[in-house]
Amino acid sequence: MAANTDLPPGVDKEQVFGMLAMEMEYKVELFNRLAMACFNKCVDKRYKEPELTMGENSCIDRCVSKYFLVNGIIGQMLSAGQRPM
């Protein structure tokens, strides 16, 4: 009985696992850059309270939203063969 695989012809498991590992590394790197950029921009360096303030929360929300928007635009431009500005 043959094993049921949903892999496209010409692609083996090692290639798929390699691509998945690269994608996971990319997502971790994206998250780390996002967290660092928004933290540095939005969180006061002198901690006055144990929780984020409403202003810091709003800033982080906007920062994350803009980060993903720009990341999506750049991804579309790269997939279309255009050079990001």
PDB file of N, CA and C in Angstrom:
ATOM      1  N   MET A   1       0.848  -1.168   0.000  1.00  0.00           N
ATOM      2  CA  MET A   1       0.000   0.000   0.000  1.00  0.00           C
ATOM      3  C   MET A   1       0.900   1.239   0.000  1.00  0.00           C
ATOM      4  N   ALA A   2       0.675   2.148  -0.907  1.00  0.00           N
ATOM      5  CA  ALA A   2       1.497   3.347  -1.043  1.00  0.00           C
ATOM      6  C   ALA A   2       1.082   4.386  -0.010  1.00  0.00           C
ATOM      7  N   ALA A   3       2.067   5.144   0.456  1.00  0.00           N
ATOM      8  CA  ALA A   3       1.794   6.219   1.415  1.00  0.00           C
ATOM      9  C   ALA A   3       1.124   7.376   0.692  1.00  0.00           C
ATOM     10  N   ASN A   4       0.140   7.961   1.328  1.00  0.00           N
ATOM     11  CA  ASN A   4      -0.564   9.098   0.745  1.00  0.00           C
ATOM     12  C   ASN A   4       0.180  10.378   1.112  1.00  0.00           C
ATOM     13  N   THR A   5       0.763  11.040   0.104  1.00  0.00           N
ATOM     14  CA  THR A   5       1.458  12.305   0.351  1.00  0.00           C
ATOM     15  C   THR A   5       0.812  13.385  -0.495  1.00  0.00           C
ATOM     16  N   ASP A   6       0.735  14.564   0.046  1.00  0.00           N
ATOM     17  CA  ASP A   6       0.156  15.700  -0.665  1.00  0.00           C
ATOM     18  C   ASP A   6       1.237  16.610  -1.223  1.00  0.00           C
ATOM     19  N   LEU A   7       2.421  16.081  -1.415  1.00  0.00           N
ATOM     20  CA  LEU A   7       3.532  16.890  -1.916  1.00  0.00           C
ATOM     21  C   LEU A   7       3.440  17.022  -3.427  1.00  0.00           C
ATOM     22  N   PRO A   8       3.787  18.198  -3.944  1.00  0.00           N
ATOM     23  CA  PRO A   8       3.813  18.352  -5.404  1.00  0.00           C
ATOM     24  C   PRO A   8       4.883  17.442  -6.007  1.00  0.00           C
ATOM     25  N   PRO A   9       4.725  17.090  -7.259  1.00  0.00           N
ATOM     26  CA  PRO A   9       5.747  16.245  -7.904  1.00  0.00           C
ATOM     27  C   PRO A   9       7.102  16.941  -7.906  1.00  0.00           C
ATOM     28  N   GLY A  10       8.134  16.178  -7.619  1.00  0.00           N
ATOM     29  CA  GLY A  10       9.491  16.712  -7.632  1.00  0.00           C
ATOM     30  C   GLY A  10       9.923  17.364  -6.331  1.00  0.00           C
ATOM     31  N   VAL A  11       9.066  17.334  -5.299  1.00  0.00           N
ATOM     32  CA  VAL A  11       9.411  17.935  -4.010  1.00  0.00           C
ATOM     33  C   VAL A  11       9.442  16.817  -2.966  1.00  0.00           C
ATOM     34  N   ASP A  12      10.542  16.731  -2.241  1.00  0.00           N
ATOM     35  CA  ASP A  12      10.618  15.694  -1.206  1.00  0.00           C
ATOM     36  C   ASP A  12      10.454  16.293   0.181  1.00  0.00           C
ATOM     37  N   LYS A  13      10.354  15.423   1.171  1.00  0.00           N
ATOM     38  CA  LYS A  13      10.092  15.868   2.544  1.00  0.00           C
ATOM     39  C   LYS A  13      11.180  16.788   3.082  1.00  0.00           C
ATOM     40  N   GLU A  14      12.434  16.502   2.750  1.00  0.00           N
ATOM     41  CA  GLU A  14      13.530  17.340   3.248  1.00  0.00           C
ATOM     42  C   GLU A  14      13.394  18.773   2.742  1.00  0.00           C
ATOM     43  N   GLN A  15      12.993  18.931   1.488  1.00  0.00           N
ATOM     44  CA  GLN A  15      12.805  20.274   0.939  1.00  0.00           C
ATOM     45  C   GLN A  15      11.671  20.997   1.678  1.00  0.00           C
ATOM     46  N   VAL A  16      10.595  20.279   1.930  1.00  0.00           N
ATOM     47  CA  VAL A  16       9.457  20.878   2.630  1.00  0.00           C
ATOM     48  C   VAL A  16       9.860  21.281   4.036  1.00  0.00           C
ATOM     49  N   PHE A  17      10.549  20.396   4.752  1.00  0.00           N
ATOM     50  CA  PHE A  17      10.985  20.726   6.109  1.00  0.00           C
ATOM     51  C   PHE A  17      11.970  21.883   6.103  1.00  0.00           C
ATOM     52  N   GLY A  18      12.832  21.943   5.098  1.00  0.00           N
ATOM     53  CA  GLY A  18      13.765  23.054   4.982  1.00  0.00           C
ATOM     54  C   GLY A  18      13.041  24.369   4.757  1.00  0.00           C
ATOM     55  N   MET A  19      12.031  24.359   3.875  1.00  0.00           N
ATOM     56  CA  MET A  19      11.255  25.576   3.631  1.00  0.00           C
ATOM     57  C   MET A  19      10.474  25.994   4.872  1.00  0.00           C
ATOM     58  N   LEU A  20       9.910  25.018   5.586  1.00  0.00           N
ATOM     59  CA  LEU A  20       9.175  25.332   6.815  1.00  0.00           C
ATOM     60  C   LEU A  20      10.098  25.912   7.877  1.00  0.00           C
ATOM     61  N   ALA A  21      11.308  25.373   7.990  1.00  0.00           N
ATOM     62  CA  ALA A  21      12.276  25.892   8.956  1.00  0.00           C
ATOM     63  C   ALA A  21      12.665  27.324   8.600  1.00  0.00           C
ATOM     64  N   MET A  22      12.876  27.596   7.307  1.00  0.00           N
ATOM     65  CA  MET A  22      13.220  28.962   6.880  1.00  0.00           C
ATOM     66  C   MET A  22      12.068  29.921   7.155  1.00  0.00           C
ATOM     67  N   GLU A  23      10.845  29.470   6.914  1.00  0.00           N
ATOM     68  CA  GLU A  23       9.696  30.325   7.180  1.00  0.00           C
ATOM     69  C   GLU A  23       9.570  30.622   8.670  1.00  0.00           C
ATOM     70  N   MET A  24       9.813  29.614   9.508  1.00  0.00           N
ATOM     71  CA  MET A  24       9.739  29.814  10.956  1.00  0.00           C
ATOM     72  C   MET A  24      10.816  30.793  11.417  1.00  0.00           C
ATOM     73  N   GLU A  25      12.028  30.664  10.873  1.00  0.00           N
ATOM     74  CA  GLU A  25      13.098  31.610  11.214  1.00  0.00           C
ATOM     75  C   GLU A  25      12.714  33.021  10.806  1.00  0.00           C
ATOM     76  N   TYR A  26      12.111  33.170   9.631  1.00  0.00           N
ATOM     77  CA  TYR A  26      11.673  34.479   9.161  1.00  0.00           C
ATOM     78  C   TYR A  26      10.625  35.067  10.100  1.00  0.00           C
ATOM     79  N   LYS A  27       9.656  34.259  10.500  1.00  0.00           N
ATOM     80  CA  LYS A  27       8.583  34.754  11.373  1.00  0.00           C
ATOM     81  C   LYS A  27       9.128  35.148  12.747  1.00  0.00           C
ATOM     82  N   VAL A  28      10.068  34.375  13.276  1.00  0.00           N
ATOM     83  CA  VAL A  28      10.682  34.713  14.567  1.00  0.00           C
ATOM     84  C   VAL A  28      11.457  36.014  14.446  1.00  0.00           C
ATOM     85  N   GLU A  29      12.224  36.163  13.364  1.00  0.00           N
ATOM     86  CA  GLU A  29      12.991  37.385  13.139  1.00  0.00           C
ATOM     87  C   GLU A  29      12.060  38.589  12.979  1.00  0.00           C
ATOM     88  N   LEU A  30      10.963  38.412  12.228  1.00  0.00           N
ATOM     89  CA  LEU A  30       9.976  39.474  12.046  1.00  0.00           C
ATOM     90  C   LEU A  30       9.389  39.888  13.392  1.00  0.00           C
ATOM     91  N   PHE A  31       9.017  38.920  14.203  1.00  0.00           N
ATOM     92  CA  PHE A  31       8.448  39.223  15.515  1.00  0.00           C
ATOM     93  C   PHE A  31       9.457  39.951  16.389  1.00  0.00           C
ATOM     94  N   ASN A  32      10.698  39.481  16.404  1.00  0.00           N
ATOM     95  CA  ASN A  32      11.723  40.116  17.235  1.00  0.00           C
ATOM     96  C   ASN A  32      11.990  41.558  16.806  1.00  0.00           C
ATOM     97  N   ARG A  33      12.057  41.796  15.481  1.00  0.00           N
ATOM     98  CA  ARG A  33      12.258  43.164  14.999  1.00  0.00           C
ATOM     99  C   ARG A  33      11.061  44.050  15.331  1.00  0.00           C
ATOM    100  N   LEU A  34       9.875  43.514  15.157  1.00  0.00           N
ATOM    101  CA  LEU A  34       8.648  44.246  15.463  1.00  0.00           C
ATOM    102  C   LEU A  34       8.601  44.609  16.943  1.00  0.00           C
ATOM    103  N   ALA A  35       8.856  43.636  17.800  1.00  0.00           N
ATOM    104  CA  ALA A  35       8.809  43.875  19.244  1.00  0.00           C
ATOM    105  C   ALA A  35       9.840  44.929  19.664  1.00  0.00           C
ATOM    106  N   MET A  36      11.041  44.824  19.141  1.00  0.00           N
ATOM    107  CA  MET A  36      12.094  45.758  19.512  1.00  0.00           C
ATOM    108  C   MET A  36      11.788  47.166  18.996  1.00  0.00           C
ATOM    109  N   ALA A  37      11.357  47.270  17.745  1.00  0.00           N
ATOM    110  CA  ALA A  37      11.075  48.585  17.164  1.00  0.00           C
ATOM    111  C   ALA A  37       9.934  49.279  17.902  1.00  0.00           C
ATOM    112  N   CYS A  38       8.838  48.561  18.148  1.00  0.00           N
ATOM    113  CA  CYS A  38       7.688  49.181  18.798  1.00  0.00           C
ATOM    114  C   CYS A  38       7.956  49.445  20.284  1.00  0.00           C
ATOM    115  N   PHE A  39       8.707  48.567  20.934  1.00  0.00           N
ATOM    116  CA  PHE A  39       9.053  48.792  22.340  1.00  0.00           C
ATOM    117  C   PHE A  39       9.901  50.049  22.472  1.00  0.00           C
ATOM    118  N   ASN A  40      10.939  50.154  21.637  1.00  0.00           N
ATOM    119  CA  ASN A  40      11.825  51.321  21.710  1.00  0.00           C
ATOM    120  C   ASN A  40      11.092  52.614  21.388  1.00  0.00           C
ATOM    121  N   LYS A  41      10.124  52.559  20.479  1.00  0.00           N
ATOM    122  CA  LYS A  41       9.390  53.750  20.077  1.00  0.00           C
ATOM    123  C   LYS A  41       8.344  54.148  21.110  1.00  0.00           C
ATOM    124  N   CYS A  42       7.694  53.183  21.754  1.00  0.00           N
ATOM    125  CA  CYS A  42       6.481  53.467  22.520  1.00  0.00           C
ATOM    126  C   CYS A  42       6.612  53.392  24.039  1.00  0.00           C
ATOM    127  N   VAL A  43       7.547  52.636  24.540  1.00  0.00           N
ATOM    128  CA  VAL A  43       7.609  52.426  25.986  1.00  0.00           C
ATOM    129  C   VAL A  43       8.626  53.371  26.598  1.00  0.00           C
ATOM    130  N   ASP A  44       8.194  54.079  27.634  1.00  0.00           N
ATOM    131  CA  ASP A  44       9.059  55.018  28.341  1.00  0.00           C
ATOM    132  C   ASP A  44      10.221  54.253  28.977  1.00  0.00           C
ATOM    133  N   LYS A  45      11.411  54.805  28.854  1.00  0.00           N
ATOM    134  CA  LYS A  45      12.608  54.125  29.372  1.00  0.00           C
ATOM    135  C   LYS A  45      12.658  54.122  30.899  1.00  0.00           C
ATOM    136  N   ARG A  46      11.974  55.069  31.508  1.00  0.00           N
ATOM    137  CA  ARG A  46      11.900  55.116  32.971  1.00  0.00           C
ATOM    138  C   ARG A  46      10.584  54.465  33.390  1.00  0.00           C
ATOM    139  N   TYR A  47      10.672  53.252  33.889  1.00  0.00           N
ATOM    140  CA  TYR A  47       9.461  52.523  34.263  1.00  0.00           C
ATOM    141  C   TYR A  47       8.863  53.149  35.515  1.00  0.00           C
ATOM    142  N   LYS A  48       7.654  53.693  35.372  1.00  0.00           N
ATOM    143  CA  LYS A  48       6.975  54.311  36.510  1.00  0.00           C
ATOM    144  C   LYS A  48       5.894  53.385  37.056  1.00  0.00           C
ATOM    145  N   GLU A  49       5.360  52.540  36.187  1.00  0.00           N
ATOM    146  CA  GLU A  49       4.260  51.666  36.568  1.00  0.00           C
ATOM    147  C   GLU A  49       4.561  50.248  36.112  1.00  0.00           C
ATOM    148  N   PRO A  50       3.996  49.259  36.804  1.00  0.00           N
ATOM    149  CA  PRO A  50       4.258  47.875  36.399  1.00  0.00           C
ATOM    150  C   PRO A  50       3.540  47.472  35.100  1.00  0.00           C
ATOM    151  N   GLU A  51       2.519  48.207  34.718  1.00  0.00           N
ATOM    152  CA  GLU A  51       1.745  47.910  33.507  1.00  0.00           C
ATOM    153  C   GLU A  51       1.956  49.021  32.485  1.00  0.00           C
ATOM    154  N   LEU A  52       1.680  48.719  31.222  1.00  0.00           N
ATOM    155  CA  LEU A  52       1.759  49.746  30.186  1.00  0.00           C
ATOM    156  C   LEU A  52       0.653  50.775  30.400  1.00  0.00           C
ATOM    157  N   THR A  53       0.961  52.026  30.099  1.00  0.00           N
ATOM    158  CA  THR A  53      -0.052  53.065  30.204  1.00  0.00           C
ATOM    159  C   THR A  53      -0.971  52.990  28.982  1.00  0.00           C
ATOM    160  N   MET A  54      -2.084  53.711  29.030  1.00  0.00           N
ATOM    161  CA  MET A  54      -3.002  53.716  27.896  1.00  0.00           C
ATOM    162  C   MET A  54      -2.322  54.295  26.653  1.00  0.00           C
ATOM    163  N   GLY A  55      -1.511  55.328  26.843  1.00  0.00           N
ATOM    164  CA  GLY A  55      -0.783  55.922  25.722  1.00  0.00           C
ATOM    165  C   GLY A  55       0.212  54.949  25.107  1.00  0.00           C
ATOM    166  N   GLU A  56       0.926  54.201  25.960  1.00  0.00           N
ATOM    167  CA  GLU A  56       1.874  53.205  25.459  1.00  0.00           C
ATOM    168  C   GLU A  56       1.140  52.094  24.705  1.00  0.00           C
ATOM    169  N   ASN A  57       0.009  51.647  25.255  1.00  0.00           N
ATOM    170  CA  ASN A  57      -0.788  50.619  24.578  1.00  0.00           C
ATOM    171  C   ASN A  57      -1.257  51.092  23.213  1.00  0.00           C
ATOM    172  N   SER A  58      -1.750  52.318  23.135  1.00  0.00           N
ATOM    173  CA  SER A  58      -2.218  52.871  21.863  1.00  0.00           C
ATOM    174  C   SER A  58      -1.066  52.978  20.868  1.00  0.00           C
ATOM    175  N   CYS A  59       0.070  53.444  21.336  1.00  0.00           N
ATOM    176  CA  CYS A  59       1.242  53.590  20.475  1.00  0.00           C
ATOM    177  C   CYS A  59       1.678  52.224  19.935  1.00  0.00           C
ATOM    178  N   ILE A  60       1.729  51.231  20.800  1.00  0.00           N
ATOM    179  CA  ILE A  60       2.139  49.890  20.377  1.00  0.00           C
ATOM    180  C   ILE A  60       1.142  49.328  19.372  1.00  0.00           C
ATOM    181  N   ASP A  61      -0.147  49.544  19.607  1.00  0.00           N
ATOM    182  CA  ASP A  61      -1.171  49.064  18.680  1.00  0.00           C
ATOM    183  C   ASP A  61      -0.983  49.685  17.303  1.00  0.00           C
ATOM    184  N   ARG A  62      -0.775  50.993  17.245  1.00  0.00           N
ATOM    185  CA  ARG A  62      -0.561  51.672  15.967  1.00  0.00           C
ATOM    186  C   ARG A  62       0.746  51.217  15.314  1.00  0.00           C
ATOM    187  N   CYS A  63       1.787  51.067  16.120  1.00  0.00           N
ATOM    188  CA  CYS A  63       3.091  50.662  15.604  1.00  0.00           C
ATOM    189  C   CYS A  63       3.019  49.274  14.964  1.00  0.00           C
ATOM    190  N   VAL A  64       2.383  48.334  15.642  1.00  0.00           N
ATOM    191  CA  VAL A  64       2.263  46.973  15.117  1.00  0.00           C
ATOM    192  C   VAL A  64       1.438  46.979  13.833  1.00  0.00           C
ATOM    193  N   SER A  65       0.351  47.733  13.831  1.00  0.00           N
ATOM    194  CA  SER A  65      -0.503  47.812  12.651  1.00  0.00           C
ATOM    195  C   SER A  65       0.275  48.357  11.458  1.00  0.00           C
ATOM    196  N   LYS A  66       1.006  49.446  11.654  1.00  0.00           N
ATOM    197  CA  LYS A  66       1.786  50.041  10.570  1.00  0.00           C
ATOM    198  C   LYS A  66       2.908  49.105  10.122  1.00  0.00           C
ATOM    199  N   TYR A  67       3.540  48.422  11.066  1.00  0.00           N
ATOM    200  CA  TYR A  67       4.644  47.515  10.748  1.00  0.00           C
ATOM    201  C   TYR A  67       4.157  46.409   9.809  1.00  0.00           C
ATOM    202  N   PHE A  68       3.004  45.803  10.143  1.00  0.00           N
ATOM    203  CA  PHE A  68       2.478  44.730   9.303  1.00  0.00           C
ATOM    204  C   PHE A  68       1.972  45.262   7.966  1.00  0.00           C
ATOM    205  N   LEU A  69       1.404  46.456   7.952  1.00  0.00           N
ATOM    206  CA  LEU A  69       0.950  47.056   6.706  1.00  0.00           C
ATOM    207  C   LEU A  69       2.132  47.268   5.760  1.00  0.00           C
ATOM    208  N   VAL A  70       3.190  47.874   6.267  1.00  0.00           N
ATOM    209  CA  VAL A  70       4.379  48.131   5.450  1.00  0.00           C
ATOM    210  C   VAL A  70       5.030  46.813   5.032  1.00  0.00           C
ATOM    211  N   ASN A  71       5.095  45.846   5.928  1.00  0.00           N
ATOM    212  CA  ASN A  71       5.677  44.547   5.599  1.00  0.00           C
ATOM    213  C   ASN A  71       4.888  43.884   4.470  1.00  0.00           C
ATOM    214  N   GLY A  72       3.560  43.987   4.508  1.00  0.00           N
ATOM    215  CA  GLY A  72       2.726  43.426   3.452  1.00  0.00           C
ATOM    216  C   GLY A  72       2.932  44.131   2.123  1.00  0.00           C
ATOM    217  N   ILE A  73       3.039  45.459   2.150  1.00  0.00           N
ATOM    218  CA  ILE A  73       3.260  46.226   0.922  1.00  0.00           C
ATOM    219  C   ILE A  73       4.602  45.854   0.298  1.00  0.00           C
ATOM    220  N   ILE A  74       5.630  45.759   1.121  1.00  0.00           N
ATOM    221  CA  ILE A  74       6.959  45.391   0.615  1.00  0.00           C
ATOM    222  C   ILE A  74       6.935  43.976   0.054  1.00  0.00           C
ATOM    223  N   GLY A  75       6.253  43.054   0.731  1.00  0.00           N
ATOM    224  CA  GLY A  75       6.133  41.690   0.222  1.00  0.00           C
ATOM    225  C   GLY A  75       5.445  41.640  -1.124  1.00  0.00           C
ATOM    226  N   GLN A  76       4.384  42.434  -1.297  1.00  0.00           N
ATOM    227  CA  GLN A  76       3.691  42.490  -2.585  1.00  0.00           C
ATOM    228  C   GLN A  76       4.590  43.060  -3.668  1.00  0.00           C
ATOM    229  N   MET A  77       5.332  44.099  -3.327  1.00  0.00           N
ATOM    230  CA  MET A  77       6.234  44.706  -4.308  1.00  0.00           C
ATOM    231  C   MET A  77       7.325  43.724  -4.722  1.00  0.00           C
ATOM    232  N   LEU A  78       7.879  43.011  -3.765  1.00  0.00           N
ATOM    233  CA  LEU A  78       8.932  42.050  -4.085  1.00  0.00           C
ATOM    234  C   LEU A  78       8.389  40.900  -4.922  1.00  0.00           C
ATOM    235  N   SER A  79       7.186  40.428  -4.603  1.00  0.00           N
ATOM    236  CA  SER A  79       6.625  39.317  -5.386  1.00  0.00           C
ATOM    237  C   SER A  79       6.251  39.765  -6.793  1.00  0.00           C
ATOM    238  N   ALA A  80       5.977  41.052  -6.976  1.00  0.00           N
ATOM    239  CA  ALA A  80       5.657  41.586  -8.298  1.00  0.00           C
ATOM    240  C   ALA A  80       6.925  41.960  -9.077  1.00  0.00           C
ATOM    241  N   GLY A  81       8.064  41.820  -8.436  1.00  0.00           N
ATOM    242  CA  GLY A  81       9.330  42.129  -9.102  1.00  0.00           C
ATOM    243  C   GLY A  81       9.722  43.585  -9.038  1.00  0.00           C
ATOM    244  N   GLN A  82       9.044  44.355  -8.224  1.00  0.00           N
ATOM    245  CA  GLN A  82       9.395  45.774  -8.074  1.00  0.00           C
ATOM    246  C   GLN A  82      10.394  45.931  -6.943  1.00  0.00           C
ATOM    247  N   ARG A  83      11.128  47.013  -7.002  1.00  0.00           N
ATOM    248  CA  ARG A  83      12.081  47.317  -5.937  1.00  0.00           C
ATOM    249  C   ARG A  83      11.409  48.222  -4.919  1.00  0.00           C
ATOM    250  N   PRO A  84      11.468  47.865  -3.596  1.00  0.00           N
ATOM    251  CA  PRO A  84      10.894  48.750  -2.587  1.00  0.00           C
ATOM    252  C   PRO A  84      11.559  50.109  -2.603  1.00  0.00           C
ATOM    253  N   MET A  85      10.793  51.140  -2.312  1.00  0.00           N
ATOM    254  CA  MET A  85      11.305  52.512  -2.339  1.00  0.00           C
ATOM    255  C   MET A  85      12.352  52.744  -1.297  1.00  0.00           C
TER     256      MET A  85
END
